[in-house]
Coordinates of C-alpha atoms in Angstrom, one line a residue:
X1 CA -10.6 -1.3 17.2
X2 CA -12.0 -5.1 17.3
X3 CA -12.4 -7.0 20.2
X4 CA -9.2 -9.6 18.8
X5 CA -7.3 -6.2 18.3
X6 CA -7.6 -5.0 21.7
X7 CA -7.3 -8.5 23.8
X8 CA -3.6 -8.5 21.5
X9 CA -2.7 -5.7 22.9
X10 CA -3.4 -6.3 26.7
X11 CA -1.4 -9.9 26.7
X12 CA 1.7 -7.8 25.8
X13 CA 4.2 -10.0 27.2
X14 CA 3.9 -9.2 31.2
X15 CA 7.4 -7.6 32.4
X16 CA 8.9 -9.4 35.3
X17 CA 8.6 -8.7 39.0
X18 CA 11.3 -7.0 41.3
X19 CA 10.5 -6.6 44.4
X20 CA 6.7 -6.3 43.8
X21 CA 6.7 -3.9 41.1
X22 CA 6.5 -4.7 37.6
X23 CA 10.0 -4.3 35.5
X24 CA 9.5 -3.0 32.0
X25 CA 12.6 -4.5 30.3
X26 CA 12.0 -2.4 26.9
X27 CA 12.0 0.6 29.1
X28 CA 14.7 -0.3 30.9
X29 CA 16.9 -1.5 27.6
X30 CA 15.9 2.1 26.2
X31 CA 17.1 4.2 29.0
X32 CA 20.1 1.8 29.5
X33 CA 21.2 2.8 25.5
X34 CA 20.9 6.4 25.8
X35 CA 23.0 6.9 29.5
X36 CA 25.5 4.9 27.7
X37 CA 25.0 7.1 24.5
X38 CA 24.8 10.2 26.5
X39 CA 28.5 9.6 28.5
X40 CA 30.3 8.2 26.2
X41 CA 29.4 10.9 23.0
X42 CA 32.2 9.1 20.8
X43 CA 30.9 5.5 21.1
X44 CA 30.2 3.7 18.5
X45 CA 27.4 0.9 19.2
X46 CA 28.4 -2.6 17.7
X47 CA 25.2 -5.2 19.4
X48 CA 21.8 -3.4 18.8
X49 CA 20.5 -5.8 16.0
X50 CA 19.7 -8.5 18.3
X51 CA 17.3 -6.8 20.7
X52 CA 15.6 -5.9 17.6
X53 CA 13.9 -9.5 17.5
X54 CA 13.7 -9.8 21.3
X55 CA 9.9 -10.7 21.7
X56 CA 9.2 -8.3 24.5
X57 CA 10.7 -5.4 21.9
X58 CA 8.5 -7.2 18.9
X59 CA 5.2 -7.2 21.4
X60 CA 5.4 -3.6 22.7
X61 CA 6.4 -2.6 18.8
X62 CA 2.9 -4.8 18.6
X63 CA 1.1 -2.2 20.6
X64 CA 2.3 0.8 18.9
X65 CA 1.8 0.0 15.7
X66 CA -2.1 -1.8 16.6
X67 CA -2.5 2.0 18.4
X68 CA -2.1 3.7 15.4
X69 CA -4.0 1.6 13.2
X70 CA -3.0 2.5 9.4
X71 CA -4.3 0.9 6.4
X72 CA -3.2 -2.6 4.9
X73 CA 0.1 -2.9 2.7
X74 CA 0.7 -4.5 -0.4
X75 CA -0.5 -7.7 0.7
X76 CA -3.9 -6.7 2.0
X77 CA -3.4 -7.6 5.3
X78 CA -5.0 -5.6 8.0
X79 CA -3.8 -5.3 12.2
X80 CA -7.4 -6.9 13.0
X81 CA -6.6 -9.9 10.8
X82 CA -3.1 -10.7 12.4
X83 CA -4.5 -10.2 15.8
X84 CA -7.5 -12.9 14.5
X85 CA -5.1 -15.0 13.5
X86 CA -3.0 -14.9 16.5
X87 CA -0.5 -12.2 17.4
X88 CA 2.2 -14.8 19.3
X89 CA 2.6 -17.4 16.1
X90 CA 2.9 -13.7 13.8
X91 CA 5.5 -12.3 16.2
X92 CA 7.6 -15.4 16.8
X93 CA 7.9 -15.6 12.9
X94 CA 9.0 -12.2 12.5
X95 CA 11.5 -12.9 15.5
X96 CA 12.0 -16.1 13.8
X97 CA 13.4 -14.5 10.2
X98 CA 14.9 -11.7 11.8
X99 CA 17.5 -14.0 13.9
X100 CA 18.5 -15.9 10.7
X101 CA 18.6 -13.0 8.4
X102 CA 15.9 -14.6 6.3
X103 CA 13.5 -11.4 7.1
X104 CA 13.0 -9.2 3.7
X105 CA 10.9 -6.0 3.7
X106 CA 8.2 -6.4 0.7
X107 CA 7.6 -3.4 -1.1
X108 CA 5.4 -0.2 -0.6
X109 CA 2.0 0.6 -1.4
X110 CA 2.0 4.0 -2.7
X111 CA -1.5 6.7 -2.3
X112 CA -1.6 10.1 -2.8
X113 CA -3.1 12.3 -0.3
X114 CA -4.6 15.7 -1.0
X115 CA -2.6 18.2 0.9
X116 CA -5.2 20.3 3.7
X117 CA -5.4 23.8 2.0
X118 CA -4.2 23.2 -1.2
X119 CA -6.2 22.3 -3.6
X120 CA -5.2 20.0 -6.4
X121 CA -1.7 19.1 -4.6
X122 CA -1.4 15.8 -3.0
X123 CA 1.3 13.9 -1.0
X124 CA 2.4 10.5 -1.9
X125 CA 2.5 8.3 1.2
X126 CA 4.2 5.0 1.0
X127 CA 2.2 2.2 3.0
X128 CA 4.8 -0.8 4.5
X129 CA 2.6 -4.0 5.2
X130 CA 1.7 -4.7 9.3
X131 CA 4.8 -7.2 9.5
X132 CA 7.2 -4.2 8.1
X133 CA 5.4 -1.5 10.7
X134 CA 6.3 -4.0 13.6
X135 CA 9.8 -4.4 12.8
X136 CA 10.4 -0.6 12.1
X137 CA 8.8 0.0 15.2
X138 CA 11.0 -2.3 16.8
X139 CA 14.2 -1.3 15.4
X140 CA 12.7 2.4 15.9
X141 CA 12.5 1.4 19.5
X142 CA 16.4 0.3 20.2
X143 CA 17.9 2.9 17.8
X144 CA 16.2 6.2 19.1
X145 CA 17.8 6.1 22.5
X146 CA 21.1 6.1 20.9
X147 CA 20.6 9.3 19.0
X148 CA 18.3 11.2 21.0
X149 CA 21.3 11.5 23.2
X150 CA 22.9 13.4 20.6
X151 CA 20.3 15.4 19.2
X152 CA 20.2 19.1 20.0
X153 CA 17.9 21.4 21.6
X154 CA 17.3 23.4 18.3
X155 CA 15.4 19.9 17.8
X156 CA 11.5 19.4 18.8
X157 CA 10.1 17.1 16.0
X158 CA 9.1 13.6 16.4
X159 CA 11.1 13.3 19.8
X160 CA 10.1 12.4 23.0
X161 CA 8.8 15.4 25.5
X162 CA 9.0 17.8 22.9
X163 CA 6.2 19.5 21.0
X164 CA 5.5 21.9 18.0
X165 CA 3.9 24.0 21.0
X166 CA 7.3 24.0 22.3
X167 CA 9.2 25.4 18.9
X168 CA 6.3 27.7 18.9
X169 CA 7.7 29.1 22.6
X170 CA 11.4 28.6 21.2
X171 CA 10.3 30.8 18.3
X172 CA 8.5 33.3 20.5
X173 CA 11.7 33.6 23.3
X174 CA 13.9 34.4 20.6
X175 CA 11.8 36.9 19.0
X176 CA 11.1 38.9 22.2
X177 CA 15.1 38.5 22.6
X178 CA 15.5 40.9 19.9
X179 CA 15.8 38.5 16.6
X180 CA 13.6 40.7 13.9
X181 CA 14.8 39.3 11.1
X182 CA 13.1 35.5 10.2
X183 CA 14.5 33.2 7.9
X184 CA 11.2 30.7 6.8
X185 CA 12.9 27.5 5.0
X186 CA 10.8 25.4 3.2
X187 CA 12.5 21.9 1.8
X188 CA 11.3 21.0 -1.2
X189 CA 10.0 17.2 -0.8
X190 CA 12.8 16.5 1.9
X191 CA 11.4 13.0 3.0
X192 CA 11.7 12.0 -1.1
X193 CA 15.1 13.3 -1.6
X194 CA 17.5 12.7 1.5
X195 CA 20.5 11.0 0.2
X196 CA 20.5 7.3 0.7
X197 CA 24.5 7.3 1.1
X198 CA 24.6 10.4 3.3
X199 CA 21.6 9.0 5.4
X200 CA 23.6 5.9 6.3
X201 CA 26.6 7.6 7.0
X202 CA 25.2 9.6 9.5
X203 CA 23.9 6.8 11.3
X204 CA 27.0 4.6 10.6
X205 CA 28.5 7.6 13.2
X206 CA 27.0 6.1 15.9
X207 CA 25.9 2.0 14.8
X208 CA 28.4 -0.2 13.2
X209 CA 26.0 -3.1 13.5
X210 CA 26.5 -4.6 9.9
X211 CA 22.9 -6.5 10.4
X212 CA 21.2 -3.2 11.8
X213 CA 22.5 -1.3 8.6
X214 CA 22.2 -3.6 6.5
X215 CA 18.1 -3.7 7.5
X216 CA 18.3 0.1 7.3
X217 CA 20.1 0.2 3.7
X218 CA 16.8 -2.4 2.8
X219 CA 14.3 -0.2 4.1
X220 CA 15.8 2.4 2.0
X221 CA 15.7 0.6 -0.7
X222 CA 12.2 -0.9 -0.6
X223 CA 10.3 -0.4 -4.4
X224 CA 6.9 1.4 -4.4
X225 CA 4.1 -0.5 -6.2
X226 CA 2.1 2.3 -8.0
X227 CA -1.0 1.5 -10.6
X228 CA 0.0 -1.9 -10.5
X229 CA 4.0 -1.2 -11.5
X230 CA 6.8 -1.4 -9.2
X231 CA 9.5 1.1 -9.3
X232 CA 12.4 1.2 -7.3
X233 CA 13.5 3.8 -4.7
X234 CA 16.5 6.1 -5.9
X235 CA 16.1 7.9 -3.0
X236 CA 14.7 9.1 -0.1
X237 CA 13.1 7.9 3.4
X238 CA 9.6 6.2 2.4
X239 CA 6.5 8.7 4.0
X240 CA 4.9 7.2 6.1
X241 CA 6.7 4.7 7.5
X242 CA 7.0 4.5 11.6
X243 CA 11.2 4.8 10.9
X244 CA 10.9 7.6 8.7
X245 CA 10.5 10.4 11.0
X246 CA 14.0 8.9 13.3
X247 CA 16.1 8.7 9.9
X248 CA 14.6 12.0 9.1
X249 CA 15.8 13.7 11.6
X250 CA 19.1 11.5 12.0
X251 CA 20.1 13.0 8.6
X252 CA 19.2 16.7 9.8
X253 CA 21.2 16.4 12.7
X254 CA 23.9 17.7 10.4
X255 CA 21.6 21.2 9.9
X256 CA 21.9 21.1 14.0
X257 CA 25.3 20.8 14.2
X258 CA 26.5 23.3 11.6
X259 CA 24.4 25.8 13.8
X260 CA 26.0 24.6 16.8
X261 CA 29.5 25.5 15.1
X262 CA 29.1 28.2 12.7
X263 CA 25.5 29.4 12.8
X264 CA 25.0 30.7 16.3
X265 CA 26.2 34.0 15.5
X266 CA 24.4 34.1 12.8
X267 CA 20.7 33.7 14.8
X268 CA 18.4 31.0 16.8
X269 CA 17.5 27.7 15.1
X270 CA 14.2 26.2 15.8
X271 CA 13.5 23.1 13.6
X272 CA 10.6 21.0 13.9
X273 CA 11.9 17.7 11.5
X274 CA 11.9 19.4 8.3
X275 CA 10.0 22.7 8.7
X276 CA 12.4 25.3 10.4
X277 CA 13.0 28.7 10.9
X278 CA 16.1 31.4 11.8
X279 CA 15.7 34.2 13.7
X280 CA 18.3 36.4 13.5
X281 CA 19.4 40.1 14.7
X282 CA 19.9 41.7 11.1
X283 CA 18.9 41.2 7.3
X284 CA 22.5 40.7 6.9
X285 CA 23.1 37.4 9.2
X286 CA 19.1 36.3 8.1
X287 CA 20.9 36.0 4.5
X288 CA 23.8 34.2 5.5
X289 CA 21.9 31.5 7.8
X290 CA 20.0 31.0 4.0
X291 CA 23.4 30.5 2.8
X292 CA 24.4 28.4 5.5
X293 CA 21.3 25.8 5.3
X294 CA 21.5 25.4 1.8
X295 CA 25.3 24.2 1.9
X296 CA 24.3 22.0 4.6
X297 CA 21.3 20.8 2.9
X298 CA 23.0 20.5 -0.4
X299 CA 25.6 17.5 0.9
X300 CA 22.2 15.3 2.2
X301 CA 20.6 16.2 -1.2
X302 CA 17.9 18.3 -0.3
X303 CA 17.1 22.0 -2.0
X304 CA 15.5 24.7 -0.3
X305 CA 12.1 25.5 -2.1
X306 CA 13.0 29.1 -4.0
X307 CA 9.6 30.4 -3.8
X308 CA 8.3 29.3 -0.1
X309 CA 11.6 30.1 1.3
X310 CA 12.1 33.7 2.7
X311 CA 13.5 36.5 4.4
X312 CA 10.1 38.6 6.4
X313 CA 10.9 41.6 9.7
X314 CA 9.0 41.1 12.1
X315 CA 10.0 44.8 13.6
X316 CA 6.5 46.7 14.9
X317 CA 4.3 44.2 13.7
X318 CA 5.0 44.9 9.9
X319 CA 5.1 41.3 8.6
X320 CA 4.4 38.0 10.3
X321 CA 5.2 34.5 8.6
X322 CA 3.3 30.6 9.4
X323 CA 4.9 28.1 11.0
X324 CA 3.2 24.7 12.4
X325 CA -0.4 25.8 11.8
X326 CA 0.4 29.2 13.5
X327 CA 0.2 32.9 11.9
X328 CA 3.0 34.5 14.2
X329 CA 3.4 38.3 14.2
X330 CA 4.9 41.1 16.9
X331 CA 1.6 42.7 18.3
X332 CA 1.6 46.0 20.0
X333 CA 1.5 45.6 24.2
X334 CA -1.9 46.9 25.5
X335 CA 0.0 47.7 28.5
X336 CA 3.5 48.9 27.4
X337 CA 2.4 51.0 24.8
X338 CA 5.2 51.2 22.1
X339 CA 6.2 48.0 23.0
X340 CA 5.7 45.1 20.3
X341 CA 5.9 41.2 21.3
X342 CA 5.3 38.2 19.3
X343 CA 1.6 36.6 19.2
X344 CA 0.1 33.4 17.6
X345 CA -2.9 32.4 16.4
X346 CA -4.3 30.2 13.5
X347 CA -2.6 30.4 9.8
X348 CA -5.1 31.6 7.0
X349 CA -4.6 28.2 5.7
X350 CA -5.3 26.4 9.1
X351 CA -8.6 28.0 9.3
X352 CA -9.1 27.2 5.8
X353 CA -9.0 23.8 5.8
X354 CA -11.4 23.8 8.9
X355 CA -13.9 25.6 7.2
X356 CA -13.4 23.3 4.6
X357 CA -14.3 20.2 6.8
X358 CA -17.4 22.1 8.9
X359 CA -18.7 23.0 5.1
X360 CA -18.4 19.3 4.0
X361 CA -20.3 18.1 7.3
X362 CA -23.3 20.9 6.5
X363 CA -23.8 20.5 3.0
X364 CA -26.9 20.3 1.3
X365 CA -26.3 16.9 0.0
X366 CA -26.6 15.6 3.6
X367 CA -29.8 17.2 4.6
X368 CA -31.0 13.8 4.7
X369 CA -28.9 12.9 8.4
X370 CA -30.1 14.2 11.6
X371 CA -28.6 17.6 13.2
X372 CA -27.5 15.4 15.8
X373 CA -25.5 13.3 13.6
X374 CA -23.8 15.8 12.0
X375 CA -22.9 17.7 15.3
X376 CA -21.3 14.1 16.4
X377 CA -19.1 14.4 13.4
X378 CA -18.5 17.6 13.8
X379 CA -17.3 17.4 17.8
X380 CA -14.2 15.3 17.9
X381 CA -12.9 17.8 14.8
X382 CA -13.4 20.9 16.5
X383 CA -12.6 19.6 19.7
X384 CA -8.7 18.0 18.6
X385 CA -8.8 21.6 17.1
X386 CA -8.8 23.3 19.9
X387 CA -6.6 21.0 21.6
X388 CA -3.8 22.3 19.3
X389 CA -4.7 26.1 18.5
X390 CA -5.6 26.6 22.2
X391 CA -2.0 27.0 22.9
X392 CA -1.3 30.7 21.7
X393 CA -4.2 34.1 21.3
X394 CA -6.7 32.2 19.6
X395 CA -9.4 34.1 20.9
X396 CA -10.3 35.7 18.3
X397 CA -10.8 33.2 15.8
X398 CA -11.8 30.5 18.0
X399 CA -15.1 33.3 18.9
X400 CA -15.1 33.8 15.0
X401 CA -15.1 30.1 14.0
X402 CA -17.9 29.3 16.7
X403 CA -20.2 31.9 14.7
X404 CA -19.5 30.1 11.3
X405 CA -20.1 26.6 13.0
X406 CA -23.8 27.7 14.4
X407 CA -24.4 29.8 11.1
X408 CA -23.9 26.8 9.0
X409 CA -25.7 24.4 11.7
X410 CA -28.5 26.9 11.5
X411 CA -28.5 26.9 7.7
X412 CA -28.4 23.2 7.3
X413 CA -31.7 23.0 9.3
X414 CA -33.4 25.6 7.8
X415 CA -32.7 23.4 4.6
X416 CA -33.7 20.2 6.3
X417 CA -37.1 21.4 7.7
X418 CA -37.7 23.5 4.1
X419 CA -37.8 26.6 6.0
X420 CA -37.3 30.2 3.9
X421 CA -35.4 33.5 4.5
X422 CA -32.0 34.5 6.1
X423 CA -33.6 34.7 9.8
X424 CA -31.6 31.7 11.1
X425 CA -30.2 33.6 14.3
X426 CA -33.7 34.1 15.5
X427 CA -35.2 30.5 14.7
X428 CA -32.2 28.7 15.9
X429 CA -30.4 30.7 19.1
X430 CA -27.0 29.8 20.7
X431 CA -29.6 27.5 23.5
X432 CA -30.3 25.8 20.5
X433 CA -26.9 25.0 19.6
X434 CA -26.7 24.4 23.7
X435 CA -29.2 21.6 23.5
X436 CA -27.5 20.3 20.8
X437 CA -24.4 19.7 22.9
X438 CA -22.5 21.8 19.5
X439 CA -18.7 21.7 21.4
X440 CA -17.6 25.5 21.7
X441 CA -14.0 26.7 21.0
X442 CA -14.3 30.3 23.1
X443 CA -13.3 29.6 26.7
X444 CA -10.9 26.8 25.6
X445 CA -7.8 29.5 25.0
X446 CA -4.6 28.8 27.0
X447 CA -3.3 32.2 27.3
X448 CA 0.9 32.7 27.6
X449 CA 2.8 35.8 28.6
X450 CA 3.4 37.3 24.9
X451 CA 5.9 39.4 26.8
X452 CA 8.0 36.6 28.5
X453 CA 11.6 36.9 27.5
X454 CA 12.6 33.4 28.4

């Protein structure tokens, strides 16, 4: 991040005082919407449009969106060169157009992305410019209150205090409840396909700000420039957008509530924004919660993908299934024995696409970079690694990824120093790797009770 960048950031507009202590107004304005949200379920919110292009909401909106950096939109203009230009005259214009509904979103830079483990399949992702990002934020920033108040406890993606480590324990409680039988949905491209109609009539439930819907219908709406050619947006919620995620799950909110209704005899609901699972008691109700999820899906104009969609038992270990980077299977109890209770540790495919990076960092076509180097590159990926996989029985393959990391380490300088032969374990020991400050996965594990039943 520049210097400009980060001075932006710190003259945030300054709260005011009460009684000695700073007042965050956006903080208070947030929690303020979803108390009001929360007691009164059947309230339908008319005034939300105008703290939109409030400038305290537009500078902490700033913050987020300078945080998470993200490359330049359509018009080439990056968060460095706003915040060289002067954040204040780039906010008051936005605040500016948004009061007198002169404000129009341009259109979206589209780039495909390959997809970690899959070789040859990529993902578009649609790229709003800066002055989009902050208003998305900002709107992102009134409207979330209102409808996390309403959002269920089946629900863990993209919301505040909630995790994919915490479906993983939601999917591991179940399954130690009893619930053998897993229903694994997979929506086929479900941030491309969500109904624009049925999107906005699920938030319309809560907003009848015409403004507010109106700037939601144009976000929808946005074209995608793509080898130089605009084409408009039939459908869908744009990937990669900061208000993506919200309307994402505003529209699956209806997959929550069918379960609530009709699907809780059926089996337990874990959904982590569009990946989620069913784990039922029988075959019998795992086939019906498929039946159930594709009506539901089918009105918002999604499809559930035939062929990575299925039914697996998880009954005395004898099939597992992936879900959020984790391989989760029942595992017999070294203590109980007979006994079988759910475990998780790194997907085939997770592991994969780690490899994938250590082998790119130690190839042979960068013999010509220090060992140093490449262990400083290598660090911050292993270590976010760990961060995530650490939460589960990872102990295993963390020891057996540390081997491949100081095997290809070892093998890189053998290359580098034109030494010969396979002898790399006795030419370049784990105090080697030591000295070299290589960051280790084993001892980083965060162990939970497999056995734990709530």
């Amino acid at each position: 991040m520049s210097a400009a960048t980060a001075r932006s950031i710190r003259r945030e507009e300054g709260p005011a005082r009460q009684g000695g202590q700073p007042l965050d107004k956006v903080r208070a304005l947030q929690w303020t919407l979803y108390r009001v949200a929360e007691q009164q379920p059947e309230r339908r919110f008319h005034v939300l449009y105008g703290h939109v292009h409030r400038m305290d909401v537009l500078w902490r909106a700033w913050s987020v969106v300078c945080t998470n950096r993200g490359a330049p939109g359509v018009d080439g203009v990056t968060v460095d060169a706003v915040a060289a230009a002067g954040v204040e005259v780039f906010l008051q214009d936005l605040s500016e157009r948004l009061r007198t509904y002169t404000y129009r979103p341009s259109v979206l830079r589209r780039v495909k992305i390959p997809k970690p483990g899959r070789p040859g399949e990529s993902r578009p992702l649609s790229i709003p410019t800066v002055a989009d990002r902050v208003v998305m934020t900002a709107a992102k920033l009134v409207l979330e209150p209102v409808f996390e108040a309403q959002f269920t406890e089946a629900s863990y993606g993209f919301r505040p205090k909630r995790s994919a480590i915490d479906a993983c324990e939601g999917v591991r409680v179940a399954a130690n409840q009893g619930r053998e039988w897993v229903f694994e949905a997979d929506i086929r491209d479900c941030f491309g396909t969500i109904d624009h109609d049925a999107l906005v009539a699920q938030v319309a439930r809560r907003v009848v700000d015409r403004p507010m819907l109106k700037l939601i219908r144009a976000w929808l709406r946005m074209g995608v420039l793509e080898g130089g050619v605009t084409s408009p947006a039939g459908a869908g919620t744009p990937q990669g957008s900061p208000i993506s995620p919200l309307l994402a799950n505003i529209a699956l909110h209806v997959l929550d509530e069918a379960w609530q209704e009709r699907g809780q005899r059926l089996g337990v609901l874990v959904r982590y924004c569009d990946d989620f699972v069913v784990l039922a008691p029988t075959r019998e109700r795992a086939e019906q919660a498929r039946e159930l999820a594709a009506q539901v899906l089918g009105g918002l104009g999604m499809v559930l993908h035939p062929e990575k969609s299925g039914i697996v038992c998880l009954t005395r270990g004898g099939q597992g299934f992936d879900f959020l980077g984790f391989h989760h299977r029942k595992v017999e109890s070294w203590k109980w024995r007979g006994r079988f209770y759910l475990q998780r540790w790194p997907s085939a495919r997770a592991l994969g696409v780690l490899r994938e990076k250590i082998r790119a960092a130690t190839s042979r076509s960068r013999t010509e970079r220090p060992v140093t180097a490449v262990v400083a590159d290598l660090n911050p990926v292993l270590r976010g690694w760990a961060g995530y996989f650490r939460n589960g029985h990872s102990g295993q393959k963390f020891a057996a990824t540390d081997s491949y990391v100081h095997e290809r380490l070892a093998i890189f300088a053998s290359r580098k120093h034109g030494l010969r032969g396979r002898n790399w374990a006795t030419r370049y020991t784990h105090e080697w790797t030591a000295r070299l400050g290589v960051f280790r996965l084993g001892g980083n594990v965060r162990w939970v009770a497999a056995h734990a039943r709530r």
